[in-house]
Coordinates of C-alpha atoms in Angstrom, one line a residue:
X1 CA 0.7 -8.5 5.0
X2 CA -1.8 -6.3 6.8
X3 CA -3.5 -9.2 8.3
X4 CA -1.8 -7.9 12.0
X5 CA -4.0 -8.8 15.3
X6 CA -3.2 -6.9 18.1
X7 CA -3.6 -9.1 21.2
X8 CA -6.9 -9.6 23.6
X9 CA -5.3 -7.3 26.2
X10 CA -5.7 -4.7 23.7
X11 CA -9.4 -5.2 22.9
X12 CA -9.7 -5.8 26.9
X13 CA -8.3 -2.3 27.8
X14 CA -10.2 -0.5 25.1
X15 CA -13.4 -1.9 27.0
X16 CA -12.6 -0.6 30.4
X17 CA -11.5 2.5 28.6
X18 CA -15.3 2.8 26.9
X19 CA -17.2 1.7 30.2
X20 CA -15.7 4.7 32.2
X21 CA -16.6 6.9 29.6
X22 CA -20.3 4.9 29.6
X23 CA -20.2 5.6 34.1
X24 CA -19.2 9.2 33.1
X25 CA -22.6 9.6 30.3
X26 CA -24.9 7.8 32.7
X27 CA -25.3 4.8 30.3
X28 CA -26.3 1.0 31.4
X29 CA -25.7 -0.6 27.6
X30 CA -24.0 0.9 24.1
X31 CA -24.9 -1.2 21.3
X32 CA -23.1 -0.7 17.4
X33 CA -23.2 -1.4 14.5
X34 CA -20.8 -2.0 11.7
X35 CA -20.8 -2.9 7.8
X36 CA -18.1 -4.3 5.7
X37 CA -17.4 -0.3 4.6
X38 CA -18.5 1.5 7.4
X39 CA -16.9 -1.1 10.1
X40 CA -14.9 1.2 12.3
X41 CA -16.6 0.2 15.7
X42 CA -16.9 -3.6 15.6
X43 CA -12.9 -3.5 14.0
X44 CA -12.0 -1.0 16.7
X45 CA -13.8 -2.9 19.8
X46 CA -13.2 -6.7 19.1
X47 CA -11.2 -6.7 15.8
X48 CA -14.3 -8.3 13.4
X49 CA -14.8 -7.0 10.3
X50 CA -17.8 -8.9 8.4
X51 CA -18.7 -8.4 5.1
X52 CA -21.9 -10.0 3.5
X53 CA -23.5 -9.9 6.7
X54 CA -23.3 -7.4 9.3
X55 CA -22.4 -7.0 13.2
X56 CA -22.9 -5.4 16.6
X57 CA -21.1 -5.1 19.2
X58 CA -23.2 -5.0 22.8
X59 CA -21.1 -3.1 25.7
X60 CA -22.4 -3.1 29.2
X61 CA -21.3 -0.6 31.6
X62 CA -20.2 -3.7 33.8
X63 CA -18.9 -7.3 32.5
X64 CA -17.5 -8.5 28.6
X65 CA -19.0 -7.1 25.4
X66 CA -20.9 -9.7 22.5
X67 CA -20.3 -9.7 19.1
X68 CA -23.5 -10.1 17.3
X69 CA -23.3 -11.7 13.7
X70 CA -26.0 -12.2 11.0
X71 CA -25.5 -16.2 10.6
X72 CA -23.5 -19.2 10.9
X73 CA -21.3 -18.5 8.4
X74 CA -20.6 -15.1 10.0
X75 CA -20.2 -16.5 13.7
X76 CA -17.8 -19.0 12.6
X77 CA -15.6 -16.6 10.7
X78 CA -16.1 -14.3 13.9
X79 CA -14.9 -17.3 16.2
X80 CA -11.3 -17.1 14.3
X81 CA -11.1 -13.4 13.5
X82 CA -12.3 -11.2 16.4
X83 CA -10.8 -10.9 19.8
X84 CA -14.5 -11.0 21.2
X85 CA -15.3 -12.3 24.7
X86 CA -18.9 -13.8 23.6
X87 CA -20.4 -14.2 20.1
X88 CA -24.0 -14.4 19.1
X89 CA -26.4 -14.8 16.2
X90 CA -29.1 -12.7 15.0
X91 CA -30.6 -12.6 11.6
X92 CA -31.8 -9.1 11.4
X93 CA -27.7 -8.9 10.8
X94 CA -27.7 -11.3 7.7
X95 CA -27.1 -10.1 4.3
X96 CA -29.8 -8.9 2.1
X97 CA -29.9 -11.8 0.2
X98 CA -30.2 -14.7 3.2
X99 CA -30.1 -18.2 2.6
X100 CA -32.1 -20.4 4.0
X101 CA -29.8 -22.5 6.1
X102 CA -30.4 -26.2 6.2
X103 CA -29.4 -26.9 9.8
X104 CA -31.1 -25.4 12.4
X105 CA -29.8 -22.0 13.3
X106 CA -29.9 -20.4 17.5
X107 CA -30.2 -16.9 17.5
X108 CA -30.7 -14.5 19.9
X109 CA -33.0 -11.4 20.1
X110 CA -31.5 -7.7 21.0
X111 CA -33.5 -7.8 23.7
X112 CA -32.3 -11.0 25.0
X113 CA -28.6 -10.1 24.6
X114 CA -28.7 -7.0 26.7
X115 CA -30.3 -8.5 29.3
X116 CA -27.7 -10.9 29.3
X117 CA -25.1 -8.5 28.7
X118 CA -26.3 -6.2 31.4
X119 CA -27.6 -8.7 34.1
X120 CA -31.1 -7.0 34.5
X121 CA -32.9 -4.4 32.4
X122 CA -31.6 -1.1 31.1
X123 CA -32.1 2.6 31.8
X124 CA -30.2 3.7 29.6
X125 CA -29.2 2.8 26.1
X126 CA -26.3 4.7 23.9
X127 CA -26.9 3.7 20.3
X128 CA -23.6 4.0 18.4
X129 CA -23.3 4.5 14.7
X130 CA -26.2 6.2 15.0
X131 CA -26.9 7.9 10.9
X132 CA -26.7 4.1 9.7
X133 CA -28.3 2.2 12.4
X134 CA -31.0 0.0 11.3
X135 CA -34.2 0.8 12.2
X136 CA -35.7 -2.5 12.5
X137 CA -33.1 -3.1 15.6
X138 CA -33.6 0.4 17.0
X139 CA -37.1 -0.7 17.1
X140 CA -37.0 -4.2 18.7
X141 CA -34.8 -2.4 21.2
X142 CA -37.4 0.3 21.7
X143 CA -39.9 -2.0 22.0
X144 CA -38.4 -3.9 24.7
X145 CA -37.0 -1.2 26.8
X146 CA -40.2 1.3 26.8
X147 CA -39.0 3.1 29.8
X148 CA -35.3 2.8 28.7
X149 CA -33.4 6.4 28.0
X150 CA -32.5 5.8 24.3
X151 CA -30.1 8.0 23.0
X152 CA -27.2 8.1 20.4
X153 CA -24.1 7.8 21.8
X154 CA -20.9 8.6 19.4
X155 CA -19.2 10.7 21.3
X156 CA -18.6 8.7 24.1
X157 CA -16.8 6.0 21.9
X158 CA -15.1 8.6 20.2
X159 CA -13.9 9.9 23.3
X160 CA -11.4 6.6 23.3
X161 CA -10.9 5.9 19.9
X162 CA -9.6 9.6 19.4
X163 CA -6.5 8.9 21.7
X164 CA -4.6 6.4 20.3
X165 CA -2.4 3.8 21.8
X166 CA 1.4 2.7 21.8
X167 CA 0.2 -0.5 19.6
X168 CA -2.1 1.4 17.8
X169 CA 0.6 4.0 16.1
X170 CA 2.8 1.7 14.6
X171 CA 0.0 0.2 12.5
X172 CA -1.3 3.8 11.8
X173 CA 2.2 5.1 10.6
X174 CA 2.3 2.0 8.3
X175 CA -0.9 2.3 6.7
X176 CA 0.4 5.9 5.7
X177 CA 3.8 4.9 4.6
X178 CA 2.0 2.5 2.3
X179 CA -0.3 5.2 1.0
X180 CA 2.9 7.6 0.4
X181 CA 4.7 4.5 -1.7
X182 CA 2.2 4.5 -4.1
X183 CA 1.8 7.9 -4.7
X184 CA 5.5 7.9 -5.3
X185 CA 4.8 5.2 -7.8
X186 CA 1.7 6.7 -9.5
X187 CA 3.1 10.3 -10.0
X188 CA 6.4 8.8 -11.3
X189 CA 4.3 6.3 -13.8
X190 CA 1.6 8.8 -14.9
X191 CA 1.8 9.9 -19.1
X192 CA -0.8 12.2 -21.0
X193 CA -2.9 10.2 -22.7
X194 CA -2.9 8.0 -20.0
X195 CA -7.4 7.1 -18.8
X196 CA -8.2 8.1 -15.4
X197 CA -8.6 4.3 -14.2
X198 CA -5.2 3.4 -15.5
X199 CA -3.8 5.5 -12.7
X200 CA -6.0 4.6 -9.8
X201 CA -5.1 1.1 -11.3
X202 CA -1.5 1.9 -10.4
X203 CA -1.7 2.7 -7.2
X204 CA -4.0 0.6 -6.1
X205 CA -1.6 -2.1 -7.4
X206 CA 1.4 -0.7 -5.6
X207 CA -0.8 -0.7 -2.0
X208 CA -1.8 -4.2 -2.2
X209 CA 2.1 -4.9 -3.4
X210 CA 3.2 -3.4 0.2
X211 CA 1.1 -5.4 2.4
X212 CA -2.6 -3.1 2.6
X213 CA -5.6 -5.1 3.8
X214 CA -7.7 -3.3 1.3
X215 CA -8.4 0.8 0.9
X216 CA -10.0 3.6 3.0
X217 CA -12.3 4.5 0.9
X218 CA -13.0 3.9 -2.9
X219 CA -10.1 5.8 -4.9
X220 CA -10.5 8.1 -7.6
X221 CA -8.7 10.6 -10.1
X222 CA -10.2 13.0 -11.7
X223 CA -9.3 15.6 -14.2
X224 CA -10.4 18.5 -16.1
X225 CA -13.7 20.0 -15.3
X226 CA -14.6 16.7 -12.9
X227 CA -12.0 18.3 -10.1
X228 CA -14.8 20.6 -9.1
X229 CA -16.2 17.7 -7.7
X230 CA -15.4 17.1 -3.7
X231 CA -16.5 13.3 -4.0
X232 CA -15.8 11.9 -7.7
X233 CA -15.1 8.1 -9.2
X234 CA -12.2 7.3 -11.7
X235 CA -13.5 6.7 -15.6
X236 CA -12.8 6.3 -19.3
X237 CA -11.6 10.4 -19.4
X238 CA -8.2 10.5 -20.6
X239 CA -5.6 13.0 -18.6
X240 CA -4.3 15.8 -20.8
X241 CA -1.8 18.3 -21.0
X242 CA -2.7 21.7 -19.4
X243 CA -5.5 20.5 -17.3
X244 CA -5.5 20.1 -13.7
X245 CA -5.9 16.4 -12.3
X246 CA -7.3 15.5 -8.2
X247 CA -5.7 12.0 -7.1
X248 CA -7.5 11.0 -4.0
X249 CA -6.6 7.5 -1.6
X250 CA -5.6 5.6 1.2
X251 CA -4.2 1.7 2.4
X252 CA -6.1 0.1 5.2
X253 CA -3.6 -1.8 7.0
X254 CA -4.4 -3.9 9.7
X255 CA -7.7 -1.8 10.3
X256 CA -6.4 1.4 10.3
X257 CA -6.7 4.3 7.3
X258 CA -4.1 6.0 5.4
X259 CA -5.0 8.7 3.3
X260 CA -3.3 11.3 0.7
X261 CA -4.5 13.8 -1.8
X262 CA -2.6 15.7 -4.3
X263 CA -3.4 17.6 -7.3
X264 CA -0.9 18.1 -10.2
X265 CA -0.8 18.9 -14.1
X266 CA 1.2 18.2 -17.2
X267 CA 2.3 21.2 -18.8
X268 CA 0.7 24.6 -17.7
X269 CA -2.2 24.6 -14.9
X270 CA -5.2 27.1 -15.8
X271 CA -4.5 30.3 -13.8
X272 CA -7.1 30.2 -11.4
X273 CA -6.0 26.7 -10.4
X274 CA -3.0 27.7 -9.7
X275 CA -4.1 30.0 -8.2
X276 CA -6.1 27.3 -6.0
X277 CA -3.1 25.5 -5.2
X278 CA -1.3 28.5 -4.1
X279 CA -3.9 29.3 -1.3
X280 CA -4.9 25.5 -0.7
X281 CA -0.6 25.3 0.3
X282 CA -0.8 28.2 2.1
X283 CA -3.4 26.9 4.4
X284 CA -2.3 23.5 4.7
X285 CA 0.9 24.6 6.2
X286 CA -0.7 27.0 8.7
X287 CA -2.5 24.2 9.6
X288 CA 0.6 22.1 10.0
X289 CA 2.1 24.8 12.1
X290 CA -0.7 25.6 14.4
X291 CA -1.7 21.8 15.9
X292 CA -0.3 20.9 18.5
X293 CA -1.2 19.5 21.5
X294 CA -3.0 22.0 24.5
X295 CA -4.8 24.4 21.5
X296 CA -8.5 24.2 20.6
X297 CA -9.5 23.3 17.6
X298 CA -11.4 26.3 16.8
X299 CA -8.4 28.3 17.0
X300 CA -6.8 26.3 14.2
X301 CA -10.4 27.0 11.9
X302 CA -9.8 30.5 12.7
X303 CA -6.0 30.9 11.1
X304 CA -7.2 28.4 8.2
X305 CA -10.5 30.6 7.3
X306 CA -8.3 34.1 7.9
X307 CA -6.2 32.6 5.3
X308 CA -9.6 32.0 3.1
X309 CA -10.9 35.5 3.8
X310 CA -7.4 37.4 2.8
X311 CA -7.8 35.6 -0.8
X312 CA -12.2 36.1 -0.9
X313 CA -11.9 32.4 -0.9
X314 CA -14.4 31.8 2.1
X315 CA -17.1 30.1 0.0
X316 CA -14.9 28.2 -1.9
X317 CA -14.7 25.3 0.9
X318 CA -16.8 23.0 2.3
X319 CA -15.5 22.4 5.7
X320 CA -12.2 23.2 8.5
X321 CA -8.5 22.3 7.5
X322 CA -8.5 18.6 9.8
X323 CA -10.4 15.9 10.9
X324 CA -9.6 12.5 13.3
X325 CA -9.0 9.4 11.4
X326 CA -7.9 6.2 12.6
X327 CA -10.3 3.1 12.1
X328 CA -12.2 5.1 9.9
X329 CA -11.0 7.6 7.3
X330 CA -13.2 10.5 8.8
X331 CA -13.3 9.5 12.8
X332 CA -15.2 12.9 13.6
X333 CA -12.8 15.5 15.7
X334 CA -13.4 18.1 12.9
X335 CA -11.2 21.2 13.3
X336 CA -14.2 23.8 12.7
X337 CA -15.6 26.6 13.5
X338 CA -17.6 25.6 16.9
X339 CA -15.4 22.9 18.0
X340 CA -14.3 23.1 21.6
X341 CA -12.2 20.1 22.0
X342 CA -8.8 20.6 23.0
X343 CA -6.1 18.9 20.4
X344 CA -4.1 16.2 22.5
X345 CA -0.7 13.7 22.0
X346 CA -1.3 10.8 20.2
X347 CA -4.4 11.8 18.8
X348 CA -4.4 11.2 14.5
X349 CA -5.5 13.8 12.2
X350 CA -5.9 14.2 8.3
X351 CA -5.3 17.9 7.0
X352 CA -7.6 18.2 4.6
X353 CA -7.6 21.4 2.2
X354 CA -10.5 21.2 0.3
X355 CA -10.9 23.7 -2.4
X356 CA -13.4 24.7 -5.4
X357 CA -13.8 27.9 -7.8
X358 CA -17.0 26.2 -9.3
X359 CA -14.3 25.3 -12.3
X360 CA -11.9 23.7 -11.0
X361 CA -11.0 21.9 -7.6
X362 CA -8.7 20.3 -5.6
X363 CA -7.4 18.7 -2.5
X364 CA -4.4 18.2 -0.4
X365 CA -4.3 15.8 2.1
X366 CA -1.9 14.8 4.3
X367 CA -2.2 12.7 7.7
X368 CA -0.1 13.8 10.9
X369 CA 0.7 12.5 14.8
X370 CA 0.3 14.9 17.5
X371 CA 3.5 14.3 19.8
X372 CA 4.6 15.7 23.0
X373 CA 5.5 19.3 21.5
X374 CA 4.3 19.3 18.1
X375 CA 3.8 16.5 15.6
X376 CA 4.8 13.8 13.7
X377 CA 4.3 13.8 9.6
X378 CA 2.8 10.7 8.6
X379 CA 2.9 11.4 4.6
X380 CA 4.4 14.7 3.2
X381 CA 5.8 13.6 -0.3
X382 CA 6.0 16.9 -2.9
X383 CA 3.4 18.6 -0.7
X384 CA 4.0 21.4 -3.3
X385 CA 2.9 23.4 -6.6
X386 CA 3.0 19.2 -8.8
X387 CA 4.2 20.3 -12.4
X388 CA 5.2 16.9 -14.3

């Protein structure tokens, strides 16, 4: 029921994987740091994810990785539901409401661990997680490492989380085919007259129902004049007839994101947003034509923008047709303008058309497997002009 573990070996491989990568970047140490929503990295590297209090994950370029909790209750959770090799204490990682525990409590500081971890003093220190890294640890670290190269260090983990694993894609695939379930279920139970909430109720429902953990990200569905809006939140509004409606989530199963987007109407859309959906379909299956393993990503921007520029639709997006997902929804890897990176097998991407006239927007989403020769489909259901 989405509760899968994958075994030690796993977790043990994905560390040798991450230390090459650290020999390759120069880097002694790489220390995270995950949250119950943004928990990608501790998830990914020892299969913890803590809610109420946080957690780090300390790799050294030689030796086993620590998972650093925020208290007891937290370290005894992570003793039955990680795959780490150590486990530590700290309390800068304790929720913001601590207790004050009545037994005594050992902790440890950052600058203790790495030492540990690392067998002497570091040179150099990749921070990971860097846009929501607390500052009071990036200064204790500081601190303690004055002469220490301090630098953030995504990339490098993204460089193995980006290529994903034969136990990895069975998990992935599921968390999709969950997703695609309940969109089946929501557009066949939707009704005018029907509140916004009702139907993010019903799918929601319908995830749990098929085994998901929890959700990608907070769902939503939106209608009318709020589909302008890129990032919105379900409410009170009720859905009506001849008026375009955005449906936006995804099942976490067994740490891994799903995701799916589809916009549809009762009756007749507005012209312009048919008009949208025309154009937003049109690039979504360039985009499904043109990755495939061996091209750069930039090449794929380029036929999703030439589609843009034929319509005068260039301003009307935010960002490129794709991005990486896996343990997170977004896991960087965006197919843009400037990006370099070569698309590869097994790597896991969401194409994401993205569309706004300033009246009306939308967004079709759909997440794919790059294979040997092309890829794999992860959710397609009526990727098409949705008139119910």
């Amino acid at each position: 029921m989405g509760r899968e573990m994958l075994p030690k070996e796993e977790y043990v491989i994905r560390r040798k994987r991450l230390q090459d990568e650290m020999k390759k970047s120069g880097f002694d140490v790489i220390v995270t740091y995950s949250s119950e929503n943004e928990s990608q990295s501790s998830r990914y590297l020892v299969g913890f994810w803590p809610f109420f209090d946080f957690a780090s994950v300390i790799v050294p370029v030689e030796g086993e990785e620590v998972l650093v909790t925020g208290g007891p209750e937290s370290y005894e959770f992570a003793k039955d539901f990680s795959r780490a090799s150590k486990i530590a204490i700290n309390s800068k990682l304790v929720e913001t409401s601590a207790p004050e525990w009545v037994p005594k409590v050992e902790e440890k500081s950052f600058s203790e661990l790495i030492i540990e971890a690392c067998a002497k003093k570091p040179e150099s220190i990749g921070i990971c997680n860097y846009n929501i890294f607390p500052h009071t640890i990036y200064n204790e670290i500081a601190e303690s490492f004055p002469s220490a190269r301090i630098t953030r260090a995504d990339d490098v983990l993204l460089k193995v989380q980006a290529i994903k694993s034969e136990r990895e894609i069975p998990l992935i695939r599921e968390a999709y085919r969950i997703t695609e379930e309940a969109m089946k279920t929501a557009l066949n139970s939707v009704k005018p007259g029907m509140s916004e909430w009702e139907l993010e109720a019903i799918a929601r429902s319908k995830m749990l129902e098929l085994g998901a953990e929890g959700f990608s990200y907070p769902a939503w569905v939106c209608s009318g004049p709020n589909t302008r809006l890129s990032l919105c939140r379900s409410t009170n509004r009720i859905i009506n007839e001849n008026e375009p409606v955005q449906f936006t989530f995804g099942a976490k199963y067994s740490g891994y994101c799903g995701n799916m987007c589809r916009p549809f109407v009762f009756g007749n859309p507005p012209e312009n947003f048919r008009k949208l959906m025309e154009v937003a379909l049109e690039a979504m299956n360039n985009a499904l034509e043109n990755i495939k393993p061996g091209i750069r990503a930039n090449e794929v921007f380029k036929g999703y923008y030439d589609i843009l520029h034929k319509y005068g639709f260039e301003e009307f997006t935010l960002y490129g047709p794709a991005h990486g997902t896996g343990s997170s929804e977004v896991e960087g890897l965006w197919l843009s303008e400037n990006a370099e990176f070569t698309i590869q097998k097994n790597m896991v991407f969401n194409v994401d058309i993205w569309l706004t006239d300033g009246v009306y927007g939308l967004r079709y989403e759909d997440g794919i497997l790059v294979t040997d020769d092309g890829i794999e489909e992860l959710t397609s259901y009526r990727r098409e002009i949705i008139i119910l």
